[in-house]
């Protein structure tokens, strides 16, 4: 497989295949949320917290719909021929790395970090980790950062493909839309 298609699967696969993969990934991601105790409380967020399948599905639906609505509006402003199917596929597919990363946040290492932080919340300078723990924290954090970057790359490349994006100013509008989507999704998830 060509690297180009890993970073922009929207060029290679049909919208039907992307939609099927996207819907299946939402179901799988919601199951991951239940079994790995992950909550998806923002368009880029996965945190360790007990969750049910239905609640995880609700969080994913809110995240997907929030990013979908904002990107459709922006897409239609930039390129009136932007198709809804392309934006829904982007909104579904970009979440796959987030679902995968949520399996890592359930590692016992993060429980230990949380416990130490809570026990020393007034004196964070007292946090102590041995060398292997620090190496593990750095390794897992690096992997989580790679998944986050990959999710953003999928969003950018998908949106660029769907809207024929060319002007640099539109990338600024795109970034603003992502920030608004993050804030809006958090508010909706916390209040619904």
PDB file of C-alpha atoms in Angstrom:
ATOM      1  CA  UNK A   1       0.000   0.000   0.000  1.00  0.00           C
ATOM      2  CA  UNK A   2       1.199   3.459  -0.849  1.00  0.00           C
ATOM      3  CA  UNK A   3       1.955   5.803   2.116  1.00  0.00           C
ATOM      4  CA  UNK A   4      -0.146   8.465   0.455  1.00  0.00           C
ATOM      5  CA  UNK A   5      -3.262   6.346   1.018  1.00  0.00           C
ATOM      6  CA  UNK A   6      -2.471   5.781   4.685  1.00  0.00           C
ATOM      7  CA  UNK A   7      -2.432   9.531   5.256  1.00  0.00           C
ATOM      8  CA  UNK A   8      -5.279  10.251   2.839  1.00  0.00           C
ATOM      9  CA  UNK A   9      -7.503   7.176   2.422  1.00  0.00           C
ATOM     10  CA  UNK A  10     -10.140   9.461   0.897  1.00  0.00           C
ATOM     11  CA  UNK A  11      -8.203   9.371  -2.389  1.00  0.00           C
ATOM     12  CA  UNK A  12      -8.162   5.572  -2.654  1.00  0.00           C
ATOM     13  CA  UNK A  13     -11.364   4.163  -1.195  1.00  0.00           C
ATOM     14  CA  UNK A  14     -14.924   4.737  -2.349  1.00  0.00           C
ATOM     15  CA  UNK A  15     -17.252   6.781  -0.196  1.00  0.00           C
ATOM     16  CA  UNK A  16     -19.345   3.650   0.393  1.00  0.00           C
ATOM     17  CA  UNK A  17     -16.365   1.675   1.740  1.00  0.00           C
ATOM     18  CA  UNK A  18     -15.274   4.619   3.896  1.00  0.00           C
ATOM     19  CA  UNK A  19     -18.783   4.944   5.300  1.00  0.00           C
ATOM     20  CA  UNK A  20     -18.932   1.238   6.184  1.00  0.00           C
ATOM     21  CA  UNK A  21     -15.476   1.343   7.789  1.00  0.00           C
ATOM     22  CA  UNK A  22     -16.417   4.543   9.627  1.00  0.00           C
ATOM     23  CA  UNK A  23     -19.672   3.180  11.050  1.00  0.00           C
ATOM     24  CA  UNK A  24     -17.995  -0.079  12.093  1.00  0.00           C
ATOM     25  CA  UNK A  25     -15.199   1.907  13.740  1.00  0.00           C
ATOM     26  CA  UNK A  26     -17.740   3.916  15.773  1.00  0.00           C
ATOM     27  CA  UNK A  27     -19.253   0.683  17.059  1.00  0.00           C
ATOM     28  CA  UNK A  28     -15.797  -0.755  17.783  1.00  0.00           C
ATOM     29  CA  UNK A  29     -14.712   2.502  19.420  1.00  0.00           C
ATOM     30  CA  UNK A  30     -17.790   2.493  21.628  1.00  0.00           C
ATOM     31  CA  UNK A  31     -17.052  -1.092  22.665  1.00  0.00           C
ATOM     32  CA  UNK A  32     -13.471  -0.039  23.401  1.00  0.00           C
ATOM     33  CA  UNK A  33     -14.893   2.776  25.523  1.00  0.00           C
ATOM     34  CA  UNK A  34     -16.862   0.262  27.540  1.00  0.00           C
ATOM     35  CA  UNK A  35     -14.243  -2.469  27.934  1.00  0.00           C
ATOM     36  CA  UNK A  36     -11.182  -0.233  28.313  1.00  0.00           C
ATOM     37  CA  UNK A  37     -12.955   2.334  30.505  1.00  0.00           C
ATOM     38  CA  UNK A  38     -12.469   5.221  28.110  1.00  0.00           C
ATOM     39  CA  UNK A  39     -14.617   8.290  27.745  1.00  0.00           C
ATOM     40  CA  UNK A  40     -14.571  10.453  24.602  1.00  0.00           C
ATOM     41  CA  UNK A  41     -15.390  13.903  25.989  1.00  0.00           C
ATOM     42  CA  UNK A  42     -14.142  15.985  23.067  1.00  0.00           C
ATOM     43  CA  UNK A  43     -13.395  15.621  19.374  1.00  0.00           C
ATOM     44  CA  UNK A  44      -9.761  14.753  20.122  1.00  0.00           C
ATOM     45  CA  UNK A  45     -10.134  13.456  23.680  1.00  0.00           C
ATOM     46  CA  UNK A  46     -10.023  10.019  25.241  1.00  0.00           C
ATOM     47  CA  UNK A  47      -9.749   9.795  29.009  1.00  0.00           C
ATOM     48  CA  UNK A  48      -9.734   6.923  31.432  1.00  0.00           C
ATOM     49  CA  UNK A  49     -13.119   6.705  33.115  1.00  0.00           C
ATOM     50  CA  UNK A  50     -15.666   3.906  33.485  1.00  0.00           C
ATOM     51  CA  UNK A  51     -18.118   4.041  30.613  1.00  0.00           C
ATOM     52  CA  UNK A  52     -21.061   2.124  29.188  1.00  0.00           C
ATOM     53  CA  UNK A  53     -21.513   1.177  25.548  1.00  0.00           C
ATOM     54  CA  UNK A  54     -24.546   3.467  25.187  1.00  0.00           C
ATOM     55  CA  UNK A  55     -22.823   6.444  26.813  1.00  0.00           C
ATOM     56  CA  UNK A  56     -19.708   5.857  24.712  1.00  0.00           C
ATOM     57  CA  UNK A  57     -21.884   5.682  21.591  1.00  0.00           C
ATOM     58  CA  UNK A  58     -23.586   8.954  22.622  1.00  0.00           C
ATOM     59  CA  UNK A  59     -20.202  10.664  23.127  1.00  0.00           C
ATOM     60  CA  UNK A  60     -18.985   9.453  19.746  1.00  0.00           C
ATOM     61  CA  UNK A  61     -22.200  10.565  18.038  1.00  0.00           C
ATOM     62  CA  UNK A  62     -21.923  14.054  19.545  1.00  0.00           C
ATOM     63  CA  UNK A  63     -18.259  14.343  18.531  1.00  0.00           C
ATOM     64  CA  UNK A  64     -18.963  13.146  14.996  1.00  0.00           C
ATOM     65  CA  UNK A  65     -22.027  15.340  14.494  1.00  0.00           C
ATOM     66  CA  UNK A  66     -20.293  18.416  15.918  1.00  0.00           C
ATOM     67  CA  UNK A  67     -17.306  18.155  13.596  1.00  0.00           C
ATOM     68  CA  UNK A  68     -19.590  17.177  10.688  1.00  0.00           C
ATOM     69  CA  UNK A  69     -21.861  20.226  11.015  1.00  0.00           C
ATOM     70  CA  UNK A  70     -18.999  22.696  11.328  1.00  0.00           C
ATOM     71  CA  UNK A  71     -17.021  21.179   8.450  1.00  0.00           C
ATOM     72  CA  UNK A  72     -20.085  21.046   6.191  1.00  0.00           C
ATOM     73  CA  UNK A  73     -20.752  24.732   6.813  1.00  0.00           C
ATOM     74  CA  UNK A  74     -17.119  25.669   6.208  1.00  0.00           C
ATOM     75  CA  UNK A  75     -16.865  23.300   3.246  1.00  0.00           C
ATOM     76  CA  UNK A  76     -19.929  24.817   1.546  1.00  0.00           C
ATOM     77  CA  UNK A  77     -18.508  28.327   2.058  1.00  0.00           C
ATOM     78  CA  UNK A  78     -15.147  27.331   0.574  1.00  0.00           C
ATOM     79  CA  UNK A  79     -16.426  25.058  -2.182  1.00  0.00           C
ATOM     80  CA  UNK A  80     -20.205  24.965  -2.785  1.00  0.00           C
ATOM     81  CA  UNK A  81     -19.945  21.515  -4.422  1.00  0.00           C
ATOM     82  CA  UNK A  82     -18.711  19.937  -1.156  1.00  0.00           C
ATOM     83  CA  UNK A  83     -20.604  16.673  -0.669  1.00  0.00           C
ATOM     84  CA  UNK A  84     -22.174  15.643   2.638  1.00  0.00           C
ATOM     85  CA  UNK A  85     -20.972  12.040   2.212  1.00  0.00           C
ATOM     86  CA  UNK A  86     -17.350  13.193   2.009  1.00  0.00           C
ATOM     87  CA  UNK A  87     -17.621  15.237   5.205  1.00  0.00           C
ATOM     88  CA  UNK A  88     -19.418  12.470   7.127  1.00  0.00           C
ATOM     89  CA  UNK A  89     -16.690  10.041   6.055  1.00  0.00           C
ATOM     90  CA  UNK A  90     -14.006  12.438   7.268  1.00  0.00           C
ATOM     91  CA  UNK A  91     -15.900  12.839  10.555  1.00  0.00           C
ATOM     92  CA  UNK A  92     -16.028   9.064  11.024  1.00  0.00           C
ATOM     93  CA  UNK A  93     -12.584   8.008   9.794  1.00  0.00           C
ATOM     94  CA  UNK A  94     -10.455  10.548  11.678  1.00  0.00           C
ATOM     95  CA  UNK A  95     -11.653   9.020  14.974  1.00  0.00           C
ATOM     96  CA  UNK A  96     -10.046   5.620  14.347  1.00  0.00           C
ATOM     97  CA  UNK A  97      -6.646   6.655  15.808  1.00  0.00           C
ATOM     98  CA  UNK A  98      -8.464   8.104  18.830  1.00  0.00           C
ATOM     99  CA  UNK A  99     -10.192   4.771  19.446  1.00  0.00           C
ATOM    100  CA  UNK A 100      -6.872   2.952  19.207  1.00  0.00           C
ATOM    101  CA  UNK A 101      -5.209   5.419  21.579  1.00  0.00           C
ATOM    102  CA  UNK A 102      -7.968   4.892  24.127  1.00  0.00           C
ATOM    103  CA  UNK A 103      -6.743   1.324  24.596  1.00  0.00           C
ATOM    104  CA  UNK A 104      -3.421   2.715  25.835  1.00  0.00           C
ATOM    105  CA  UNK A 105      -4.884   5.051  28.445  1.00  0.00           C
ATOM    106  CA  UNK A 106      -6.187   2.048  30.354  1.00  0.00           C
ATOM    107  CA  UNK A 107      -2.656   0.796  31.054  1.00  0.00           C
ATOM    108  CA  UNK A 108      -1.870   0.379  34.771  1.00  0.00           C
ATOM    109  CA  UNK A 109       0.910   2.922  34.308  1.00  0.00           C
ATOM    110  CA  UNK A 110      -1.668   5.714  33.985  1.00  0.00           C
ATOM    111  CA  UNK A 111      -3.505   4.548  37.087  1.00  0.00           C
ATOM    112  CA  UNK A 112      -0.240   4.838  39.015  1.00  0.00           C
ATOM    113  CA  UNK A 113       0.394   8.332  37.633  1.00  0.00           C
ATOM    114  CA  UNK A 114      -3.138   9.441  38.528  1.00  0.00           C
ATOM    115  CA  UNK A 115      -2.811   8.023  42.021  1.00  0.00           C
ATOM    116  CA  UNK A 116       0.498   9.811  42.631  1.00  0.00           C
ATOM    117  CA  UNK A 117      -0.831  13.098  41.283  1.00  0.00           C
ATOM    118  CA  UNK A 118      -3.939  12.892  43.467  1.00  0.00           C
ATOM    119  CA  UNK A 119      -1.900  11.981  46.550  1.00  0.00           C
ATOM    120  CA  UNK A 120       0.523  14.868  45.952  1.00  0.00           C
ATOM    121  CA  UNK A 121      -1.775  17.421  44.315  1.00  0.00           C
ATOM    122  CA  UNK A 122      -0.582  20.176  46.651  1.00  0.00           C
ATOM    123  CA  UNK A 123       3.092  19.244  46.249  1.00  0.00           C
ATOM    124  CA  UNK A 124       3.636  18.045  42.697  1.00  0.00           C
ATOM    125  CA  UNK A 125       7.387  18.364  43.195  1.00  0.00           C
ATOM    126  CA  UNK A 126       7.096  15.241  45.387  1.00  0.00           C
ATOM    127  CA  UNK A 127       6.127  13.038  42.449  1.00  0.00           C
ATOM    128  CA  UNK A 128       8.633  10.223  42.109  1.00  0.00           C
ATOM    129  CA  UNK A 129       8.957   7.720  39.292  1.00  0.00           C
ATOM    130  CA  UNK A 130      11.742   5.218  38.714  1.00  0.00           C
ATOM    131  CA  UNK A 131      13.679   5.148  35.446  1.00  0.00           C
ATOM    132  CA  UNK A 132      11.587   2.411  33.817  1.00  0.00           C
ATOM    133  CA  UNK A 133       8.371   4.246  34.685  1.00  0.00           C
ATOM    134  CA  UNK A 134       9.708   7.456  33.159  1.00  0.00           C
ATOM    135  CA  UNK A 135      10.770   5.621  30.011  1.00  0.00           C
ATOM    136  CA  UNK A 136       7.326   3.969  29.824  1.00  0.00           C
ATOM    137  CA  UNK A 137       5.548   7.280  30.350  1.00  0.00           C
ATOM    138  CA  UNK A 138       7.605   8.916  27.609  1.00  0.00           C
ATOM    139  CA  UNK A 139       7.103   6.000  25.202  1.00  0.00           C
ATOM    140  CA  UNK A 140       3.344   5.760  25.694  1.00  0.00           C
ATOM    141  CA  UNK A 141       2.968   9.554  25.605  1.00  0.00           C
ATOM    142  CA  UNK A 142       4.886   9.640  22.304  1.00  0.00           C
ATOM    143  CA  UNK A 143       2.615   6.966  20.842  1.00  0.00           C
ATOM    144  CA  UNK A 144      -0.476   8.862  22.005  1.00  0.00           C
ATOM    145  CA  UNK A 145       0.885  12.043  20.404  1.00  0.00           C
ATOM    146  CA  UNK A 146       1.471  10.170  17.126  1.00  0.00           C
ATOM    147  CA  UNK A 147      -2.149   8.958  17.141  1.00  0.00           C
ATOM    148  CA  UNK A 148      -3.393  12.503  17.785  1.00  0.00           C
ATOM    149  CA  UNK A 149      -1.267  13.897  14.957  1.00  0.00           C
ATOM    150  CA  UNK A 150      -2.482  11.124  12.657  1.00  0.00           C
ATOM    151  CA  UNK A 151      -6.121  11.971  13.485  1.00  0.00           C
ATOM    152  CA  UNK A 152      -5.464  15.627  12.637  1.00  0.00           C
ATOM    153  CA  UNK A 153      -3.674  14.653   9.400  1.00  0.00           C
ATOM    154  CA  UNK A 154      -6.694  12.550   8.389  1.00  0.00           C
ATOM    155  CA  UNK A 155      -8.986  15.515   9.071  1.00  0.00           C
ATOM    156  CA  UNK A 156      -6.836  17.973   7.132  1.00  0.00           C
ATOM    157  CA  UNK A 157      -6.253  15.689   4.144  1.00  0.00           C
ATOM    158  CA  UNK A 158      -9.881  14.581   4.016  1.00  0.00           C
ATOM    159  CA  UNK A 159     -11.150  18.145   4.198  1.00  0.00           C
ATOM    160  CA  UNK A 160      -8.646  19.299   1.589  1.00  0.00           C
ATOM    161  CA  UNK A 161      -9.771  16.489  -0.731  1.00  0.00           C
ATOM    162  CA  UNK A 162     -13.494  17.133  -0.148  1.00  0.00           C
ATOM    163  CA  UNK A 163     -13.318  20.912  -0.611  1.00  0.00           C
ATOM    164  CA  UNK A 164     -10.534  21.297  -3.157  1.00  0.00           C
ATOM    165  CA  UNK A 165      -8.799  23.469  -0.554  1.00  0.00           C
ATOM    166  CA  UNK A 166      -6.061  25.664  -1.974  1.00  0.00           C
ATOM    167  CA  UNK A 167      -5.839  29.038  -0.222  1.00  0.00           C
ATOM    168  CA  UNK A 168      -3.812  29.192   2.981  1.00  0.00           C
ATOM    169  CA  UNK A 169      -6.445  31.396   4.664  1.00  0.00           C
ATOM    170  CA  UNK A 170      -8.900  28.509   4.589  1.00  0.00           C
ATOM    171  CA  UNK A 171      -6.553  26.430   6.734  1.00  0.00           C
ATOM    172  CA  UNK A 172      -6.872  29.088   9.422  1.00  0.00           C
ATOM    173  CA  UNK A 173     -10.669  28.876   9.190  1.00  0.00           C
ATOM    174  CA  UNK A 174     -10.356  25.095   9.374  1.00  0.00           C
ATOM    175  CA  UNK A 175      -8.239  25.325  12.549  1.00  0.00           C
ATOM    176  CA  UNK A 176     -10.768  27.727  14.089  1.00  0.00           C
ATOM    177  CA  UNK A 177     -13.585  25.301  13.206  1.00  0.00           C
ATOM    178  CA  UNK A 178     -11.708  22.489  14.981  1.00  0.00           C
ATOM    179  CA  UNK A 179     -11.260  24.602  18.113  1.00  0.00           C
ATOM    180  CA  UNK A 180     -14.948  25.535  18.092  1.00  0.00           C
ATOM    181  CA  UNK A 181     -15.876  21.869  17.569  1.00  0.00           C
ATOM    182  CA  UNK A 182     -13.726  20.810  20.539  1.00  0.00           C
ATOM    183  CA  UNK A 183     -15.338  23.356  22.863  1.00  0.00           C
ATOM    184  CA  UNK A 184     -18.854  22.735  21.556  1.00  0.00           C
ATOM    185  CA  UNK A 185     -18.553  18.945  21.827  1.00  0.00           C
ATOM    186  CA  UNK A 186     -17.357  19.217  25.440  1.00  0.00           C
ATOM    187  CA  UNK A 187     -20.306  21.450  26.326  1.00  0.00           C
ATOM    188  CA  UNK A 188     -22.799  19.150  24.596  1.00  0.00           C
ATOM    189  CA  UNK A 189     -21.392  15.959  26.127  1.00  0.00           C
ATOM    190  CA  UNK A 190     -21.371  17.455  29.629  1.00  0.00           C
ATOM    191  CA  UNK A 191     -24.922  18.802  29.328  1.00  0.00           C
ATOM    192  CA  UNK A 192     -26.733  16.002  27.487  1.00  0.00           C
TER     193      UNK A 192
END
